[in-house]
XYZ file of C-alpha atoms in Angstrom:
705
model
C 18.903 30.279 17.930
C 17.685 27.850 15.963
C 17.105 25.659 17.918
C 14.548 27.550 20.050
C 11.907 28.145 17.689
C 11.584 23.756 17.983
C 11.949 24.251 21.781
C 8.405 23.062 23.836
C 6.180 25.650 24.864
C 6.883 26.628 28.192
C 5.773 23.174 30.265
C 2.692 23.374 32.768
C 4.113 21.124 35.240
C 5.742 17.420 34.062
C 3.241 16.150 36.827
C 0.493 17.129 34.598
C 1.888 16.593 31.106
C 2.107 12.772 32.321
C -1.397 12.625 33.979
C -2.629 14.209 30.920
C -0.745 11.543 28.339
C -1.495 8.259 30.420
C -5.071 9.300 31.647
C -7.447 6.349 30.385
C -5.103 4.051 29.755
C -4.988 0.176 31.109
C -1.697 -0.623 33.209
C -0.254 -3.062 29.667
C -0.342 0.640 27.484
C 0.543 2.993 30.419
C 3.871 0.867 31.111
C 4.368 1.178 27.321
C 3.445 4.954 26.598
C 5.663 6.067 29.917
C 8.696 3.680 29.676
C 12.058 5.023 29.926
C 13.728 5.932 26.797
C 14.769 2.106 25.798
C 14.208 -0.310 23.131
C 10.733 -1.624 22.828
C 9.165 -4.445 21.355
C 4.953 -3.972 22.141
C 3.476 -6.788 21.380
C -0.222 -5.257 20.473
C -3.162 -7.755 20.142
C -6.401 -7.081 17.620
C -8.045 -4.192 19.124
C -6.205 -3.619 21.565
C -5.450 -0.073 20.934
C -1.780 -0.258 19.638
C -2.243 3.427 17.364
C -3.003 5.172 20.571
C -0.379 3.514 22.253
C 2.031 4.859 19.180
C 0.326 8.139 19.752
C 0.576 8.954 23.406
C 3.720 7.436 23.473
C 5.380 9.878 20.744
C 3.469 12.611 22.595
C 5.064 11.123 25.995
C 8.701 11.815 24.362
C 7.514 15.135 23.003
C 5.839 16.436 26.301
C 7.967 14.361 28.940
C 11.262 13.292 27.451
C 12.135 16.498 26.020
C 12.347 14.969 22.688
C 12.676 17.369 20.000
C 10.163 16.237 17.370
C 12.818 16.905 14.245
C 14.432 14.429 16.594
C 11.672 11.714 16.197
C 11.105 9.348 13.059
C 7.512 7.394 13.272
C 7.191 4.777 10.165
C 3.858 3.560 8.977
C 2.432 1.513 6.377
C 0.498 3.216 4.758
C -0.135 7.288 4.331
C -3.553 7.321 5.897
C -1.891 5.672 9.112
C 0.701 8.467 8.992
C -1.745 11.208 8.249
C -3.864 9.715 11.342
C -0.710 9.836 13.373
C 0.057 13.356 12.936
C -3.349 15.063 12.914
C -3.928 12.837 16.527
C -0.620 13.672 17.889
C -0.870 17.530 16.603
C -4.310 17.634 18.966
C -1.515 16.818 21.542
C 1.637 18.682 21.607
C 0.261 21.744 18.813
C 0.089 22.067 15.061
C 3.868 23.790 15.015
C 5.473 20.636 17.130
C 3.582 17.936 14.886
C 4.866 19.172 11.610
C 8.665 18.900 12.855
C 8.245 15.490 13.130
C 8.833 12.090 10.445
C 5.771 10.315 10.766
C 5.613 9.277 7.147
C 5.739 5.374 5.031
C 8.958 3.681 4.613
C 8.415 4.582 0.493
C 8.548 8.498 1.694
C 10.968 8.222 3.980
C 13.050 6.967 1.731
C 11.724 9.244 -1.150
C 13.136 12.315 1.466
C 16.493 10.767 2.129
C 16.594 10.258 -2.135
C 15.474 13.563 -2.797
C 17.906 14.883 -0.443
C 20.981 12.854 -1.878
C 19.929 12.036 -5.472
C 23.377 12.075 -7.069
C 25.280 10.203 -3.977
C 22.369 7.649 -4.890
C 22.960 7.215 -8.519
C 20.350 9.523 -9.573
C 19.493 12.965 -11.595
C 17.553 15.441 -9.558
C 14.036 15.737 -10.402
C 13.982 11.855 -11.007
C 10.253 10.441 -11.111
C 8.313 7.864 -9.361
C 7.069 4.835 -11.606
C 3.256 3.707 -10.894
C 2.025 0.551 -11.396
C 0.455 0.874 -15.043
C 3.369 2.532 -15.631
C 6.180 -0.105 -14.727
C 4.146 -2.928 -16.544
C 3.514 -0.160 -19.469
C 7.506 -0.129 -19.448
C 8.517 -4.369 -19.135
C 5.591 -4.761 -22.207
C 7.390 -2.425 -24.321
C 11.186 -3.946 -23.347
C 9.343 -7.405 -23.807
C 8.025 -6.512 -27.492
C 11.700 -4.746 -28.131
C 13.334 -7.847 -26.263
C 11.811 -11.248 -26.534
C 8.648 -10.888 -28.352
C 7.584 -14.613 -28.477
C 7.700 -14.637 -24.182
C 4.530 -15.364 -23.155
C 4.517 -17.090 -19.692
C 4.266 -14.251 -17.831
C 2.385 -11.072 -18.319
C 4.313 -8.251 -17.485
C 2.762 -6.988 -14.305
C 3.366 -10.348 -13.137
C 7.158 -9.706 -14.161
C 7.065 -6.463 -12.315
C 6.282 -7.626 -9.249
C 8.588 -10.287 -9.600
C 11.068 -7.764 -10.120
C 10.027 -6.196 -7.362
C 10.130 -9.541 -5.172
C 14.063 -9.224 -6.064
C 14.847 -6.000 -5.087
C 13.390 -6.579 -2.132
C 15.367 -9.399 -1.681
C 18.274 -7.178 -2.877
C 19.262 -8.810 -6.048
C 20.091 -6.533 -9.026
C 19.530 -7.483 -12.473
C 23.240 -8.735 -12.586
C 22.607 -10.766 -9.362
C 20.112 -12.351 -10.623
C 21.613 -13.079 -13.957
C 24.446 -14.676 -11.819
C 21.697 -16.918 -9.597
C 20.236 -18.089 -13.304
C 23.070 -19.134 -14.479
C 23.391 -22.254 -11.987
C 19.972 -22.887 -12.838
C 18.167 -25.019 -15.680
C 17.897 -22.894 -18.956
C 14.150 -22.218 -18.511
C 12.184 -18.521 -18.315
C 14.369 -17.327 -15.743
C 17.321 -16.678 -17.919
C 14.267 -14.281 -19.937
C 13.679 -12.680 -17.211
C 16.651 -11.872 -16.052
C 17.108 -10.336 -19.798
C 13.996 -8.237 -19.249
C 15.311 -7.170 -15.727
C 18.408 -6.290 -17.151
C 16.587 -4.353 -19.693
C 14.335 -2.708 -16.997
C 17.094 -1.299 -14.949
C 18.962 0.417 -17.867
C 15.693 2.178 -19.360
C 14.994 3.142 -15.495
C 18.168 4.716 -15.636
C 17.956 6.162 -18.497
C 14.562 7.439 -18.249
C 15.663 8.995 -14.679
C 12.582 7.229 -12.708
C 12.584 4.726 -10.400
C 9.883 2.122 -9.094
C 8.497 1.229 -5.445
C 11.188 -0.979 -4.224
C 14.173 0.997 -5.818
C 12.813 3.780 -3.642
C 14.042 1.988 -0.856
C 16.488 -0.530 -2.355
C 18.546 2.231 -3.457
C 17.978 4.196 0.585
C 19.384 0.975 1.354
C 22.329 0.837 -0.915
C 22.918 4.528 -0.214
C 23.298 4.015 3.726
C 25.670 1.607 3.574
C 28.185 2.817 1.616
C 28.365 6.383 2.618
C 28.938 6.501 6.201
C 28.543 10.483 6.088
C 25.144 10.293 5.149
C 24.305 7.267 7.614
C 26.188 9.015 10.533
C 23.619 11.916 9.563
C 21.240 10.206 10.434
C 21.933 8.697 13.217
C 22.680 12.100 14.605
C 19.400 13.437 13.758
C 17.078 10.599 14.905
C 17.180 9.874 18.133
C 13.790 7.983 18.303
C 12.854 5.633 16.033
C 8.897 4.141 16.207
C 7.807 1.847 13.441
C 4.099 0.868 13.151
C 2.403 -3.490 11.952
C 6.141 -4.229 12.115
C 5.180 -7.985 11.871
C 4.667 -6.667 8.062
C 8.185 -5.769 7.428
C 10.240 -8.006 4.783
C 13.583 -8.128 5.306
C 14.624 -5.028 3.042
C 12.806 -2.525 5.879
C 13.809 -4.648 8.466
C 17.993 -3.559 6.948
C 16.833 0.325 6.418
C 15.230 0.281 10.000
C 19.005 -0.500 11.558
C 20.835 1.715 9.182
C 18.630 4.581 10.590
C 19.208 3.105 14.028
C 22.324 4.830 15.484
C 23.804 3.925 18.741
C 22.558 6.358 20.844
C 19.251 5.803 19.265
C 15.921 4.088 20.549
C 13.970 1.658 18.778
C 9.768 1.243 19.569
C 8.561 -1.462 17.258
C 4.561 -2.126 17.589
C 3.053 -5.237 16.041
C 1.223 -8.531 16.004
C 2.687 -11.585 15.289
C -0.559 -13.233 15.043
C -1.623 -10.938 12.359
C 0.955 -11.496 9.957
C -0.375 -12.408 6.409
C 1.087 -10.577 4.235
C 4.076 -13.468 4.031
C 3.574 -13.804 0.136
C 4.813 -10.597 -0.462
C 7.781 -10.376 1.776
C 6.517 -9.625 5.041
C 8.449 -11.890 7.623
C 6.900 -11.255 11.166
C 10.375 -13.076 12.247
C 11.735 -9.268 12.164
C 10.352 -9.120 15.578
C 12.404 -11.636 17.008
C 15.207 -10.640 14.835
C 14.570 -7.242 16.497
C 15.114 -8.639 19.879
C 18.357 -10.184 19.161
C 19.760 -7.527 17.293
C 18.945 -4.734 19.200
C 20.424 -4.229 23.084
C 18.046 -4.710 25.518
C 14.505 -4.793 24.256
C 11.859 -4.442 26.551
C 8.910 -6.787 25.759
C 5.338 -5.473 26.306
C 2.092 -7.152 25.692
C -0.951 -5.624 25.113
C -3.847 -8.308 25.568
C -7.061 -6.132 26.465
C -9.305 -5.960 23.780
C -11.637 -2.729 23.534
C -13.403 -3.971 19.819
C -15.015 -7.111 20.281
C -17.318 -9.466 22.779
C -16.270 -12.038 24.134
C -17.744 -15.235 22.780
C -15.417 -13.181 19.400
C -12.563 -12.963 21.080
C -13.172 -16.995 23.029
C -13.055 -18.286 18.836
C -9.958 -16.136 17.941
C -8.199 -17.355 20.870
C -8.621 -20.957 20.308
C -8.120 -20.957 17.006
C -4.531 -18.860 17.189
C -3.892 -20.642 19.962
C -2.875 -23.913 17.472
C -0.193 -22.204 15.520
C 3.133 -23.346 16.416
C 5.201 -20.981 15.475
C 4.157 -17.549 17.941
C 6.408 -14.712 19.734
C 4.555 -15.670 23.043
C 0.732 -17.146 24.103
C -1.197 -14.504 23.751
C -5.156 -14.624 25.595
C -7.037 -11.266 24.232
C -9.777 -10.219 26.980
C -12.930 -7.938 25.868
C -13.935 -5.261 27.902
C -17.443 -5.165 26.108
C -19.554 -8.242 27.907
C -19.916 -12.054 26.831
C -22.234 -10.520 23.667
C -23.835 -12.792 20.991
C -22.797 -16.397 19.997
C -20.830 -16.475 17.477
C -22.847 -18.384 14.542
C -22.066 -21.481 12.462
C -23.726 -21.470 9.215
C -23.363 -25.324 7.969
C -24.937 -24.985 4.343
C -25.889 -27.648 2.233
C -24.123 -26.023 -0.831
C -22.900 -22.732 -1.878
C -26.550 -21.343 -3.160
C -27.981 -22.442 0.019
C -25.003 -20.573 1.789
C -25.394 -17.286 -0.328
C -29.029 -17.221 -0.044
C -28.912 -17.767 4.062
C -26.271 -14.851 4.232
C -28.072 -12.191 2.357
C -31.547 -13.042 4.124
C -29.420 -12.748 7.709
C -28.537 -9.311 6.327
C -32.007 -8.034 5.103
C -33.147 -9.604 8.528
C -30.658 -7.374 10.249
C -31.816 -4.335 8.273
C -35.418 -4.946 8.640
C -34.235 -4.161 12.507
C -32.648 -1.003 12.040
C -29.269 -2.041 11.782
C -27.301 -0.068 8.903
C -25.318 -2.284 6.092
C -22.535 -0.032 6.398
C -22.260 -2.372 9.681
C -21.942 -5.246 8.255
C -19.089 -6.794 6.044
C -19.065 -9.896 3.776
C -15.183 -11.335 4.015
C -14.167 -13.588 1.510
C -10.720 -15.465 1.016
C -10.952 -15.624 -2.298
C -12.469 -13.155 -5.490
C -14.262 -15.677 -6.884
C -16.304 -15.989 -4.047
C -17.355 -12.657 -4.109
C -19.883 -13.181 -7.148
C -22.778 -15.828 -5.467
C -23.227 -13.274 -3.100
C -22.666 -10.292 -5.297
C -25.904 -11.666 -7.864
C -27.881 -12.695 -4.158
C -27.559 -8.743 -2.918
C -28.717 -7.757 -6.076
C -31.990 -9.846 -6.155
C -32.335 -9.305 -2.353
C -32.304 -5.371 -3.128
C -29.588 -4.845 -1.267
C -27.159 -2.281 -1.881
C -23.046 -3.692 -1.007
C -19.673 -1.617 -2.396
C -16.921 -3.842 -3.370
C -13.349 -3.033 -1.690
C -10.209 -3.301 -3.751
C -12.115 -1.510 -6.704
C -10.119 0.614 -9.270
C -8.623 3.731 -7.409
C -8.754 6.713 -8.521
C -5.165 7.624 -9.590
C -5.176 4.478 -11.544
C -8.050 5.381 -13.988
C -6.878 6.207 -17.666
C -7.797 9.424 -17.860
C -6.505 9.924 -14.770
C -3.160 8.549 -15.766
C -2.837 10.174 -19.051
C -2.846 13.443 -17.518
C -0.622 12.857 -15.038
C 1.938 11.227 -17.974
C 2.126 15.136 -19.608
C 2.703 16.443 -16.425
C 5.771 13.956 -15.735
C 7.253 15.000 -19.408
C 7.142 18.377 -18.362
C 9.203 17.964 -14.804
C 11.205 14.832 -16.343
C 12.255 15.016 -20.560
C 13.594 11.710 -19.672
C 10.545 10.168 -18.874
C 9.826 7.487 -21.877
C 7.354 5.316 -20.664
C 5.379 8.903 -19.807
C 6.054 10.439 -23.199
C 5.255 7.255 -25.085
C 1.667 6.869 -23.135
C 0.497 10.036 -24.376
C 2.260 10.927 -27.514
C -0.940 9.693 -29.367
C -3.711 10.984 -27.167
C -5.874 12.394 -28.180
C -4.834 10.554 -31.542
C -2.318 12.858 -33.711
C -1.676 9.978 -36.283
C 1.520 8.722 -34.747
C 0.890 4.849 -34.910
C 3.697 2.651 -33.786
C 5.508 3.312 -37.313
C 6.193 6.484 -36.307
C 7.103 5.299 -32.399
C 9.322 2.320 -33.980
C 11.455 5.239 -36.240
C 11.599 7.551 -32.742
C 12.994 5.393 -31.209
C 15.412 4.330 -33.861
C 17.177 7.492 -33.227
C 16.644 7.503 -28.872
C 18.665 4.041 -30.022
C 21.244 5.549 -32.466
C 21.871 9.140 -30.428
C 21.620 7.342 -26.974
C 18.555 9.899 -25.203
C 14.221 10.111 -24.756
C 12.232 10.313 -26.822
C 11.392 14.155 -26.641
C 14.784 14.497 -27.050
C 14.626 12.217 -30.081
C 11.889 14.877 -31.543
C 13.800 18.449 -30.518
C 16.913 17.106 -32.587
C 14.973 16.104 -35.727
C 13.464 20.086 -35.159
C 17.206 21.128 -34.997
C 18.044 19.493 -38.092
C 14.460 20.224 -39.737
C 15.168 24.115 -38.977
C 18.738 24.048 -40.217
C 17.632 23.245 -43.589
C 17.878 19.050 -43.286
C 15.824 17.680 -46.085
C 16.137 13.826 -45.643
C 12.927 12.841 -46.901
C 12.350 10.594 -44.005
C 13.317 12.470 -41.297
C 11.121 15.753 -42.368
C 8.475 13.539 -42.497
C 8.451 12.127 -39.487
C 9.494 15.909 -37.747
C 5.966 16.807 -39.118
C 4.074 13.591 -37.709
C 5.187 14.095 -34.269
C 5.901 18.387 -34.585
C 2.337 18.837 -32.802
C 3.480 16.632 -29.857
C 6.275 19.075 -29.322
C 4.533 22.381 -29.724
C 1.987 20.781 -26.926
C 4.893 19.722 -24.762
C 7.017 22.994 -25.233
C 3.865 26.036 -24.871
C 3.233 23.889 -21.308
C 6.949 24.101 -20.433
C 6.412 27.698 -21.133
C 3.388 28.690 -19.567
C 4.232 26.427 -15.964
C 5.205 29.212 -14.126
C 3.234 31.540 -15.001
C 0.293 30.525 -13.249
C -1.026 28.836 -10.130
C -0.250 24.777 -10.228
C -4.028 24.117 -10.044
C -5.411 26.533 -13.214
C -1.693 24.991 -14.830
C -2.823 22.012 -14.823
C -6.684 23.225 -16.109
C -4.180 24.656 -18.426
C -3.168 21.786 -19.651
C -5.803 19.364 -20.106
C -7.684 22.128 -22.281
C -3.766 22.322 -24.497
C -3.504 18.729 -24.585
C -7.022 18.145 -25.511
C -7.595 15.927 -22.733
C -11.027 17.937 -21.958
C -12.270 16.973 -25.385
C -10.881 13.674 -26.180
C -12.519 12.132 -22.675
C -15.781 14.393 -23.492
C -16.314 12.651 -26.589
C -15.806 9.355 -24.581
C -18.077 10.122 -21.969
C -20.895 11.571 -24.862
C -20.802 8.397 -26.553
C -21.350 6.370 -22.931
C -24.032 8.707 -22.148
C -22.115 9.749 -19.718
C -21.796 13.263 -20.244
C -23.623 14.407 -16.437
C -22.780 11.297 -14.947
C -20.866 12.105 -11.540
C -18.334 9.079 -12.782
C -17.841 10.377 -15.933
C -14.375 10.852 -17.199
C -14.597 13.940 -17.242
C -15.145 14.672 -14.322
C -12.821 12.515 -13.074
C -10.550 14.942 -14.902
C -11.865 17.983 -12.859
C -11.774 15.872 -9.734
C -8.252 15.780 -10.612
C -7.945 19.953 -10.783
C -9.657 20.471 -7.731
C -6.806 17.689 -5.759
C -4.067 19.962 -7.233
C -5.632 22.925 -5.577
C -6.336 21.322 -2.337
C -2.401 20.652 -2.966
C -1.672 23.855 -3.135
C -3.020 25.281 -0.280
C -1.201 22.668 2.149
C 2.149 23.814 0.006
C 1.837 27.658 0.923
C 0.259 27.228 4.425
C 3.057 25.174 4.787
C 5.619 25.117 8.106
C 8.962 25.140 6.413
C 12.102 23.300 8.253
C 15.175 21.701 7.538
C 13.478 18.327 7.518
C 10.630 19.495 5.290
C 10.451 17.781 1.750
C 13.004 18.657 -0.108
C 10.919 19.606 -3.105
C 9.476 22.211 -1.418
C 12.486 24.417 -2.295
C 12.822 23.128 -6.354
C 9.124 22.402 -7.946
C 5.980 22.267 -6.681
C 4.703 20.111 -9.378
C 7.246 17.835 -8.665
C 6.306 17.644 -4.794
C 2.510 17.282 -6.144
C 3.476 13.873 -8.563
C 5.788 12.288 -5.799
C 3.148 12.712 -3.412
C 0.004 11.453 -5.031
C 2.406 8.627 -6.983
C 2.894 7.389 -3.477
C -0.304 7.152 -1.744
C -1.994 6.014 -4.736
C 0.578 3.044 -5.426
C 2.710 2.640 -2.926
C -0.356 1.274 -0.355
C -0.332 -2.165 0.610
C -2.386 -3.374 -2.618
C -5.047 -5.567 0.080
C -5.384 -1.851 1.819
C -9.204 -1.713 2.399
C -9.064 1.552 4.308
C -11.159 3.746 1.882
C -14.003 4.444 3.777
C -17.903 3.561 2.802
C -19.840 6.553 3.243
C -22.788 4.714 1.851
C -25.113 2.891 3.155
C -24.383 -0.478 1.694
C -22.839 -3.433 3.009
C -18.963 -4.144 2.236
C -17.856 -6.931 0.248
C -14.187 -7.856 0.789
C -11.158 -10.340 0.644
C -9.933 -11.056 4.225
C -6.247 -9.184 3.490
C -8.450 -6.365 2.579
C -10.176 -6.140 6.001
C -7.062 -5.966 8.080
C -6.806 -2.912 10.035
C -10.910 -2.146 10.031
C -13.313 -3.349 11.721
C -17.740 -3.989 11.504
C -20.865 -4.100 13.852
C -21.216 -7.601 12.353
C -19.224 -9.483 9.998
C -20.019 -12.727 7.414
C -16.783 -14.679 6.900
C -17.967 -17.037 4.192
C -16.360 -19.967 2.474
C -14.719 -20.934 5.715
C -14.015 -24.200 3.850
C -11.354 -26.900 3.189
C -8.881 -25.822 0.287
C -10.415 -22.138 0.787
C -9.177 -21.200 3.988
C -6.649 -23.145 4.359
C -5.666 -22.720 0.976
C -4.280 -25.899 -0.772
C -1.197 -24.383 -0.377
C -1.349 -24.701 3.080
C -1.167 -28.873 3.170
C 2.374 -28.257 1.706
C 4.253 -26.780 5.071
C 3.023 -26.186 8.235
C 5.154 -22.250 7.485
C 1.834 -21.949 5.012
C -0.951 -23.279 6.901
C 0.490 -21.128 10.051
C -0.380 -18.230 8.186
C -3.661 -19.242 6.849
C -4.669 -19.224 10.452
C -3.719 -15.766 11.034
C -5.727 -15.236 8.596
C -8.212 -16.598 9.461
C -7.615 -15.086 13.066
C -7.909 -11.415 11.024
C -10.919 -12.603 9.986
C -12.665 -12.982 13.033
C -11.143 -10.462 14.772
C -12.963 -7.792 12.735
C -16.285 -8.566 14.668
C -17.387 -6.104 17.051
C -20.898 -7.334 17.706
C -21.831 -10.358 16.020
C -19.948 -12.953 14.190
C -21.473 -15.630 11.578
C -18.946 -18.083 9.757
C -20.322 -19.922 6.960
C -19.843 -22.627 4.779
C -20.914 -25.049 2.092
C -20.708 -28.788 2.257
C -20.790 -28.660 -1.597
C -19.250 -26.078 -4.089
C -19.878 -25.373 -7.569
C -16.743 -24.201 -9.411
C -15.751 -24.511 -13.411
C -18.927 -25.690 -13.737
C -18.449 -28.712 -11.360
C -19.936 -29.431 -8.116
C -17.563 -30.975 -6.227
C -17.733 -32.037 -2.514
C -16.740 -29.688 0.537
C -17.010 -29.390 3.999
C -15.995 -27.043 7.041
C -12.796 -25.595 7.398
C -10.212 -27.998 9.671
C -9.139 -24.809 11.339
C -13.716 -24.642 12.761
C -13.432 -28.425 13.638
C -10.640 -27.440 15.595
C -12.697 -24.628 17.168
C -15.954 -26.844 17.636
C -13.530 -29.644 18.965
C -11.905 -27.490 21.734
C -14.660 -25.484 22.863
C -17.535 -28.037 22.686
C -15.997 -29.010 25.873
C -16.789 -25.620 27.519
C -19.137 -25.058 29.933
C -21.319 -22.458 27.798
C -20.341 -22.603 24.462
C -19.095 -19.440 22.754
C -20.676 -20.662 19.378
C -23.853 -21.931 17.814
C -24.508 -24.147 14.465
C -26.882 -23.420 12.745
C -29.288 -25.238 10.047
C -27.496 -28.311 10.150
C -25.768 -31.706 10.994
C -22.512 -31.707 12.831
C -19.643 -30.605 11.497
C -17.391 -33.368 12.505
C -16.925 -36.730 13.314
């Protein structure tokens, strides 16, 4: 009878459902959406409506193929994409059916599985997730204790190295064994740090983001019963942005897909630009080889850009020699304006030219928010920032500090983490003296000594001291140590006693008062003259409480089912912490998806622009040794990825594209010759033979000899 709850509403006719879903799709899109149940590779060019195809395909599976939503898994790379997908599917199939669907990021799916099978995965229930700041703090602590003189790499760099090792399935011992085969250098030190880091994470019952994936893969490989359960659950798996998957994510996909499961992957090898962090577009080729009878469908009708922009993009990417197949984008928005190429005598001239052009567009009635300046490297932004300021042109920078990365928010979350996981030393040590309680480094050092002696966490060590004193222990050093850390323990214990008595948002507000964080940051704001400012730290803490309240509302209104997050029946606070950590840290680092609500020019790296579009795009610094980078000269592999990066930049433009370069550029106080990118030279050389060129060169001499 339970399965009846998941049955579809009494259907209109199947024919009507089909017509409604396929309406306004082009032929290639219809082919992908209405395909029989089968494995599919959809190669979706820039601006060809891949999200619409994915949503329509899932709707087709539910409404036409009668696949139960709970038997469908849709995997994306960002929480925003997953949320958008669920919302759009809900509009077609209804909110109730949409809620049965698994539509999550890789990390979220893995978290759900690990929450279900924590003991089988070697974890204790209630484990917490390390955000990037906590991960770096933990490594910094380990380095200070283990290798105080090791200065070759920063903690954040070692954290990145450990993540890469995990993504390539190297555990600490595997890496130690590998290092023995290498020359004795800093690899050996990294292996020691990795081993200690791995051990501390086990002790603290915490996982980082790469660990979520690696531990899930290990769980599925080792436990046949759990693997078979997933095979019986999921009949259709769909993966977005497949060109950005790494080796570990591909292995996860293969383990989740059973013999009776059909897999659809959507991606574009021409937009694979994250090779430097492990993404491997050749997974698209592996997919065709590893899965049976894969149907390949190409989407090449572009709904974003004018044809002149697409002609430049097509010409640019055609030079790559590692494409899966030739794909020529055709537009639906007419020929449009020619691409303007600014040949600038210097970088100063470039910033001035672009700024004046932006000013001119705005004077003609165009909005600043419809314009974007894209650059290969962050250092290129400074000149444009200064020039835009001089012209009184507002701008926003993408990639700035995000809300959940701010110090006051991290402090608040650390207190909450301690309350759900008393073994989380990384969180405890962050806030044990915040606000200041005269708990200095020496006190922490003495506490850590007890931790090592008793093999316990910081909080448990303080509890042991409390018991010792209560039972009449009189050793002076221990009594003195307890008096110093007693205020912290009393705060934690009082909050634990109140945790279940209040709604979660009210409890968080109470926590901010009891811990003294409100007062502490009020004083900081006052010193900086930010008492009433919108960007004050106290305002941010208030926004956190509001965010928790929004979570409480959505949590209370959720539709329960066996596929719901397992935290639902455990601890709302743990669920909240997991959700916001995934949302704030698991997103791609170069994700520029924050919406610009102000009327301001968008400034970002080309990497950040992936997935975005703008009416007017200024692709600046299009020069040799910038785009492509110097590294690209070392191999065809790097050169091809740089060309794909340029292609992504070009295809962000809808109405008008401006490309600029300088013949000489100043860097580190020196002025050096520059000149047009070889990619640009290729385009001009090839398209100059066209009767109607899609570009025009402005302000300059010919850009190639």
